[in-house]
XYZ file of N, CA and C in Angstrom:
477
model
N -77.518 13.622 -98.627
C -76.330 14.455 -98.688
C -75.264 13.844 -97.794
N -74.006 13.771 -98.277
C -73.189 13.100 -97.498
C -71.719 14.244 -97.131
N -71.144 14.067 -95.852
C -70.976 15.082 -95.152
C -69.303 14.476 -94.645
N -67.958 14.808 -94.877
C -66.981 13.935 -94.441
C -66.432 15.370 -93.582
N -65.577 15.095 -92.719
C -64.924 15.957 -92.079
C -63.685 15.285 -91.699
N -62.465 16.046 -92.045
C -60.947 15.573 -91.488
C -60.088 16.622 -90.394
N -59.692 16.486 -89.501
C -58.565 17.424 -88.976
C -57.403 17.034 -89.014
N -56.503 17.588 -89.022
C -54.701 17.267 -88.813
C -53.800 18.544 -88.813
N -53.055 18.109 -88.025
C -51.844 19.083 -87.077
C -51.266 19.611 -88.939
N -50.793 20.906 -88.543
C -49.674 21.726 -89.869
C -48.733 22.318 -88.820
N -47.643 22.271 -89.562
C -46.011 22.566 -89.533
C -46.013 23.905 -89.828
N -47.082 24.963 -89.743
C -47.324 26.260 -90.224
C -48.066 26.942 -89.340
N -48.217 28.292 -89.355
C -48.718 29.106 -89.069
C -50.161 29.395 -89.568
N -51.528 29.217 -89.208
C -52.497 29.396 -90.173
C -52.200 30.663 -91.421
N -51.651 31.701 -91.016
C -51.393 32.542 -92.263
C -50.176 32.026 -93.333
N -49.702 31.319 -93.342
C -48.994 30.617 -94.023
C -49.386 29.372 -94.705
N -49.803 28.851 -93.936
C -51.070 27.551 -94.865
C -52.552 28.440 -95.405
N -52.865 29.095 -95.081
C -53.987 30.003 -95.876
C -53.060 30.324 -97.158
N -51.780 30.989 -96.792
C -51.460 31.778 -98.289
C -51.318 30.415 -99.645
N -51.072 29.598 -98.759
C -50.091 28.326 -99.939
C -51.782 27.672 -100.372
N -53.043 27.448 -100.000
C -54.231 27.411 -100.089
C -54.354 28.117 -100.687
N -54.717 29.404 -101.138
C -55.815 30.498 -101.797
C -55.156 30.440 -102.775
N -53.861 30.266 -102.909
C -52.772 30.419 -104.501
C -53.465 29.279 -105.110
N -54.451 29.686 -106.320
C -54.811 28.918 -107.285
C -53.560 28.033 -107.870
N -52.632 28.503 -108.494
C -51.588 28.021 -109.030
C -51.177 26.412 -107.908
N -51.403 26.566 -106.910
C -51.192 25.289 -106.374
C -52.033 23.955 -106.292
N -52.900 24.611 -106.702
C -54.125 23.799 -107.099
C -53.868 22.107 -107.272
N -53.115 22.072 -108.507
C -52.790 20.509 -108.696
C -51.876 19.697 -108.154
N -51.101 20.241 -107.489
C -49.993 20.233 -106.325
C -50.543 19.276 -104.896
N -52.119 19.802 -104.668
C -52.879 19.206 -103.615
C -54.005 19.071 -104.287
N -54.895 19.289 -104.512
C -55.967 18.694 -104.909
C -56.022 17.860 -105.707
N -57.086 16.187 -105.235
C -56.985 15.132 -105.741
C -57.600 14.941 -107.131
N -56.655 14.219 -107.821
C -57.592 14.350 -109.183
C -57.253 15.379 -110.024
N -56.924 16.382 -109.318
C -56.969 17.805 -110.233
C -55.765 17.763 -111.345
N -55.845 18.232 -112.826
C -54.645 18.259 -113.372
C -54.480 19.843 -113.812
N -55.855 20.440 -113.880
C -55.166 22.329 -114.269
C -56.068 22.697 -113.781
N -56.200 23.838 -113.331
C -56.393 25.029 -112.163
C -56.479 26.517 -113.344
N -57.916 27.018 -113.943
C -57.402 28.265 -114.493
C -58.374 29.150 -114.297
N -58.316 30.036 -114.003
C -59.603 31.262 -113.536
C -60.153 31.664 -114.440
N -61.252 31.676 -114.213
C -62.447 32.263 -114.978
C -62.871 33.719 -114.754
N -61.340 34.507 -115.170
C -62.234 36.379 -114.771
C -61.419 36.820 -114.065
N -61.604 37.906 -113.601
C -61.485 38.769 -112.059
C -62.508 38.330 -111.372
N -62.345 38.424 -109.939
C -60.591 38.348 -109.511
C -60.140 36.584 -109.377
N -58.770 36.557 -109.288
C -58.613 35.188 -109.309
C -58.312 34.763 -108.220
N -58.375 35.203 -106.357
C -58.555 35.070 -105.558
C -59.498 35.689 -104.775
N -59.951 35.270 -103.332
C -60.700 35.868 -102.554
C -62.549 35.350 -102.732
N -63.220 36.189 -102.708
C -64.755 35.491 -102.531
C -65.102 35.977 -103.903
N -65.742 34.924 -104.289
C -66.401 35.199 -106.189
C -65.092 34.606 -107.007
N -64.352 34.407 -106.735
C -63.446 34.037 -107.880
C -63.628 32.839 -108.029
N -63.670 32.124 -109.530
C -64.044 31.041 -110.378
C -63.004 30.658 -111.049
N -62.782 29.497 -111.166
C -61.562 28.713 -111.731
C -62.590 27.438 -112.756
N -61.922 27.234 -113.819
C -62.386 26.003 -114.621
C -61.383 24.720 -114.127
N -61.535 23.594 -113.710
C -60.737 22.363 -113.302
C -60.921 21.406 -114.249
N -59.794 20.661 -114.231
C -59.787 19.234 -115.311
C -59.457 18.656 -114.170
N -60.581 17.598 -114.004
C -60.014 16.467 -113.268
C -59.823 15.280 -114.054
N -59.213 14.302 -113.277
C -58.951 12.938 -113.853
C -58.859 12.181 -112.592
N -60.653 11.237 -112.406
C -60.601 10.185 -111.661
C -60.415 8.906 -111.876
N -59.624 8.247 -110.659
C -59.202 7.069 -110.976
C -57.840 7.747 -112.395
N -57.643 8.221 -112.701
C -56.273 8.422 -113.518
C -56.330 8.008 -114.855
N -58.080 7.825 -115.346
C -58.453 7.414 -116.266
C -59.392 8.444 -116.777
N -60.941 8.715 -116.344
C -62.018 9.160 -116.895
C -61.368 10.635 -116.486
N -61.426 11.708 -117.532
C -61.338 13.135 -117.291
C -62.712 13.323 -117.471
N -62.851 14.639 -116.557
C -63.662 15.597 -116.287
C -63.507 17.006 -115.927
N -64.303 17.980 -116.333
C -64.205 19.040 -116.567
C -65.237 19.703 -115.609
N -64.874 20.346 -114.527
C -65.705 21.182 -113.387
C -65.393 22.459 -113.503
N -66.371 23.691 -112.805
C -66.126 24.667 -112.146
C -66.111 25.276 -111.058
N -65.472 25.876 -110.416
C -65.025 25.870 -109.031
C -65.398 27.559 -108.387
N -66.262 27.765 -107.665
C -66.176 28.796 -107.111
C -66.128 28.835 -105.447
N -65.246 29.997 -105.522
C -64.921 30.445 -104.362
C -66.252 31.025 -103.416
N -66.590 30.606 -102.790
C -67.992 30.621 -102.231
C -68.323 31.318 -100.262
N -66.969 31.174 -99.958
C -66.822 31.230 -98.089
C -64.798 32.050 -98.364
N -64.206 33.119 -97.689
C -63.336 33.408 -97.531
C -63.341 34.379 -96.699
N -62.929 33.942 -95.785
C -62.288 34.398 -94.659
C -60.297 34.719 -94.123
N -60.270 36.002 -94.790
C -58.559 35.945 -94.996
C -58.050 35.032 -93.854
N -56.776 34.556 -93.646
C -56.071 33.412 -92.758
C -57.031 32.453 -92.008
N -58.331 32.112 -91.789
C -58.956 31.147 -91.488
C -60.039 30.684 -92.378
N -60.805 30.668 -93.385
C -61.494 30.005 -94.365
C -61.832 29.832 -95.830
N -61.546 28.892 -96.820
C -61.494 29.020 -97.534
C -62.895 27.674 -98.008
N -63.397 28.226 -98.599
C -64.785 27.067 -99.181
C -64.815 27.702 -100.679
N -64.585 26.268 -100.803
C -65.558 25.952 -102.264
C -66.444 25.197 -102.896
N -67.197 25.795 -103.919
C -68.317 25.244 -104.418
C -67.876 24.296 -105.831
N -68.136 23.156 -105.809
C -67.940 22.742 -107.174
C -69.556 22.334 -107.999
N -69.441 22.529 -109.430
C -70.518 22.389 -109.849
C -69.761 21.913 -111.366
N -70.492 21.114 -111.686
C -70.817 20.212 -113.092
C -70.618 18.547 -112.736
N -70.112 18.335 -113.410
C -70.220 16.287 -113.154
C -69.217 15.892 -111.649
N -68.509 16.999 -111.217
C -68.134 16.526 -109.768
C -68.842 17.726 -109.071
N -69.722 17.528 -108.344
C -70.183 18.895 -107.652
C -70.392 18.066 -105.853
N -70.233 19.736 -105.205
C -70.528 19.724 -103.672
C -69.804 20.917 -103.077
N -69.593 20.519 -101.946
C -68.823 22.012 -101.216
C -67.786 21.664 -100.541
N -66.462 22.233 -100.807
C -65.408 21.766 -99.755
C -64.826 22.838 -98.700
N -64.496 22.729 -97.516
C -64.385 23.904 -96.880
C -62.916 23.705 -95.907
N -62.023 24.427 -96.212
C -60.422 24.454 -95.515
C -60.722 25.261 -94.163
N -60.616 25.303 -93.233
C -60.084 26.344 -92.111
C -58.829 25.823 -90.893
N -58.577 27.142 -91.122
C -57.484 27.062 -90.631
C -57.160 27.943 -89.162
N -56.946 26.947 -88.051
C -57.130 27.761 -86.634
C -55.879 27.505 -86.283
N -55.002 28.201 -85.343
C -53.749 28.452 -84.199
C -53.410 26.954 -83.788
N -52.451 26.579 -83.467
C -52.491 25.797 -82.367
C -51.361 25.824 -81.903
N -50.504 26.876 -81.974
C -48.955 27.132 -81.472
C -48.012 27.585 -81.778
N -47.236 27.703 -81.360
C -46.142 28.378 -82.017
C -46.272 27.893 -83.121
N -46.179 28.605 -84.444
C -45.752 27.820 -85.733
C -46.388 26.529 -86.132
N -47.470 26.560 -85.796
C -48.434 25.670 -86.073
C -49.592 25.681 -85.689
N -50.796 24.797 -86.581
C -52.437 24.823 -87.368
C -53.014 23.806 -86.863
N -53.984 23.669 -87.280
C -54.881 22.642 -87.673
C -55.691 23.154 -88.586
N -55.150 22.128 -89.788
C -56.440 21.980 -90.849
C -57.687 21.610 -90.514
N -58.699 21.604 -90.934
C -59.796 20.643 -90.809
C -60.598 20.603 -91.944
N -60.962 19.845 -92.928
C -61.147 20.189 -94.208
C -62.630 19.177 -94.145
N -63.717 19.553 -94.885
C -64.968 19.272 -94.881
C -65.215 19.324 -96.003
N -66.321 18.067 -96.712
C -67.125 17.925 -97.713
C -68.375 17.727 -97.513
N -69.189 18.593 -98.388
C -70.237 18.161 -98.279
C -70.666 17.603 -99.892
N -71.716 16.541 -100.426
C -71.775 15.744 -101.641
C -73.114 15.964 -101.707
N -74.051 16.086 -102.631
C -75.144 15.343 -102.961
C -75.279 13.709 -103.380
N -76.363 13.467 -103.029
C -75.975 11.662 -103.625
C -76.162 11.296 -104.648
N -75.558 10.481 -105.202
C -75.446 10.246 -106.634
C -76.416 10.320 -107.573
N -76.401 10.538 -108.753
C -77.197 10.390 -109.812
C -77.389 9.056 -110.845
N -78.580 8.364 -111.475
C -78.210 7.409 -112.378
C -77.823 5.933 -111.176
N -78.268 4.932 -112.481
C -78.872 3.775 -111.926
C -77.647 3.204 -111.187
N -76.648 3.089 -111.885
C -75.173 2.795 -111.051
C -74.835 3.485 -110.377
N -74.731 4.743 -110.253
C -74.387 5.612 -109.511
C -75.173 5.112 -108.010
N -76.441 5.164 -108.346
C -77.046 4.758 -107.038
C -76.892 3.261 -106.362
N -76.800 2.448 -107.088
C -76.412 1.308 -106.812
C -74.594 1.070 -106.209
N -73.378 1.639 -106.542
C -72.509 2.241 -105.679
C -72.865 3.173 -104.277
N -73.496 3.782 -104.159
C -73.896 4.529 -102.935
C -74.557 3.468 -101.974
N -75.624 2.600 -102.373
C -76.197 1.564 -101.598
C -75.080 0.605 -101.246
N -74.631 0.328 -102.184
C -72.624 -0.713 -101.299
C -71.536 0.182 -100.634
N -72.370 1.133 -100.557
C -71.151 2.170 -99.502
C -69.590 2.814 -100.412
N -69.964 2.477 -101.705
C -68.945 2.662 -102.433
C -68.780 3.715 -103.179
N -69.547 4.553 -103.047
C -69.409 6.261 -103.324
C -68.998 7.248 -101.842
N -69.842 6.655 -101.050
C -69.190 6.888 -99.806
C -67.549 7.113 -99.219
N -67.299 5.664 -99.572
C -65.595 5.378 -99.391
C -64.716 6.022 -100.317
N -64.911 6.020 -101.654
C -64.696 7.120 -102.626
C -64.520 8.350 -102.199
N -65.692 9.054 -102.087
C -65.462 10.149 -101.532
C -64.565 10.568 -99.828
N -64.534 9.700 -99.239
C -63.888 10.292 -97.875
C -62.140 9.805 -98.758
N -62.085 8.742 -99.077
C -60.783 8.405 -99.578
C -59.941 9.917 -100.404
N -60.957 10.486 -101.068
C -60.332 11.714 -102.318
C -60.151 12.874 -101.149
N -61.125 13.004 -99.900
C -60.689 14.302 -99.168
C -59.628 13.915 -98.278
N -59.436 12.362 -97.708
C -58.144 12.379 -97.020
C -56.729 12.249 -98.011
N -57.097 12.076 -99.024
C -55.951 11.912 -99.982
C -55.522 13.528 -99.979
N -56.621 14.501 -100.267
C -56.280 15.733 -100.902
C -55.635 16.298 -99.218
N -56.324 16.415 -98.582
C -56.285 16.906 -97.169
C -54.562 16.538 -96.650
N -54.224 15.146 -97.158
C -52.499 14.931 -96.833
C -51.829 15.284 -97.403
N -52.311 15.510 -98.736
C -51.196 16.390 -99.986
C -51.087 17.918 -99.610
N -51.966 18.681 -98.917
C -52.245 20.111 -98.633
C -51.201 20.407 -97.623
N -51.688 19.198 -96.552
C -50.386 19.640 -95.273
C -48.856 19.503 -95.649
N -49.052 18.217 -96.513
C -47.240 18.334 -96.474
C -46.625 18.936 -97.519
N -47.664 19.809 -98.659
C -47.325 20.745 -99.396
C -47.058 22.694 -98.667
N -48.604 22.244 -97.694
C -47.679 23.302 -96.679
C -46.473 23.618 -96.304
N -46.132 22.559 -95.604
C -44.879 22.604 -94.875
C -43.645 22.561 -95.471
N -43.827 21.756 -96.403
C -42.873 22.038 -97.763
C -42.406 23.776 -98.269
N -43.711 24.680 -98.753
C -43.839 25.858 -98.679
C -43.159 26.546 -97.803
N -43.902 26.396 -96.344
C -43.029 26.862 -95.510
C -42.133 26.693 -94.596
N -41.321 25.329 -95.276
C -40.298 24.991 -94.831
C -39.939 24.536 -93.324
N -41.086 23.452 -93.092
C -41.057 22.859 -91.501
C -41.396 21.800 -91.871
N -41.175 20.569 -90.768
C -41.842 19.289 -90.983
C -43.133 19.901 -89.737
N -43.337 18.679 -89.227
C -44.958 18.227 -88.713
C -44.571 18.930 -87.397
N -43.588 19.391 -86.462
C -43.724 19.669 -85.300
C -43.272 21.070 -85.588
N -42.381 21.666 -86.823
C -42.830 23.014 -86.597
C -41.209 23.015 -86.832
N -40.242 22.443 -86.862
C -39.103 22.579 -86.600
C -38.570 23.282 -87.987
N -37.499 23.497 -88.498
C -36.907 24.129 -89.714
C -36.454 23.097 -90.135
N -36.821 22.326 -91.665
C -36.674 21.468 -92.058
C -35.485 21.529 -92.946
């Protein structure tokens, strides 16, 4: 099982980067890969809510996941579970760190690959790098879609 963890400073308030997070609709906005975001049911936020995802890795092979909301904690945690051909757990929280500003810290957890290539990429470290590459990719699109949202750059100022 492979396990990545990122932190970085937000231009927000944790209740303000939580809200721009839990809004499904932003979905493809920050998350890597992702091209639609659509719920599966009631409710379409909070704990139990399920979304169907189209991804497209590498900007070539689509794939089709489902996403449940698995860990929510109003203004500090948001986890999710993914399951079908991209599966694992990703987990957002969001703590204080000042006036008008967070820290993200965003966590994956993976199972290891499946299938003869698959495993043979994991032994060259190349599912590995893959994967930390897609959570710091997604993890930089989140913050400066934050701040965008709520209208600050990186130190908090009114942009």
């Amino acid at each position: 099982m492979g396990h990545i963890r990122f932190a970085s400073d937000v231009g927000a308030p944790p209740d303000a980067a939580f809200a721009y997070a839990a809004d499904f609709q932003h979905g493809p906005q920050w998350m890597f890969g992702v091209t639609d975001v659509a719920p599966l049911g009631d409710p379409d936020q909070g704990l139990g809510a399920a979304f169907a995802v189209k991804v497209r890795l590498f900007r070539v092979i689509p794939l089709r996941s489902a996403v449940e909301i698995t860990e929510y904690r109003r203004n500090a945690v948001i986890g999710y579970t993914l399951r079908g051909r991209v599966c694992g757990t990703v987990t957002l929280r969001f703590d204080p760190l000042g006036y008008e500003r967070s820290v993200l810290t965003s966590e994956a957890d993976y199972p290891p690959p499946r299938g003869m290539f698959a495993r043979l990429c994991h032994r060259l470290g190349l599912a590995d790098a893959a994967a930390r590459s897609a959570l710091r990719a997604t993890e930089s699109r989140l913050r400066r879609e934050i701040e965008a949202f709520h209208g600050t750059d990186l130190v908090g100022r009114i942009a």
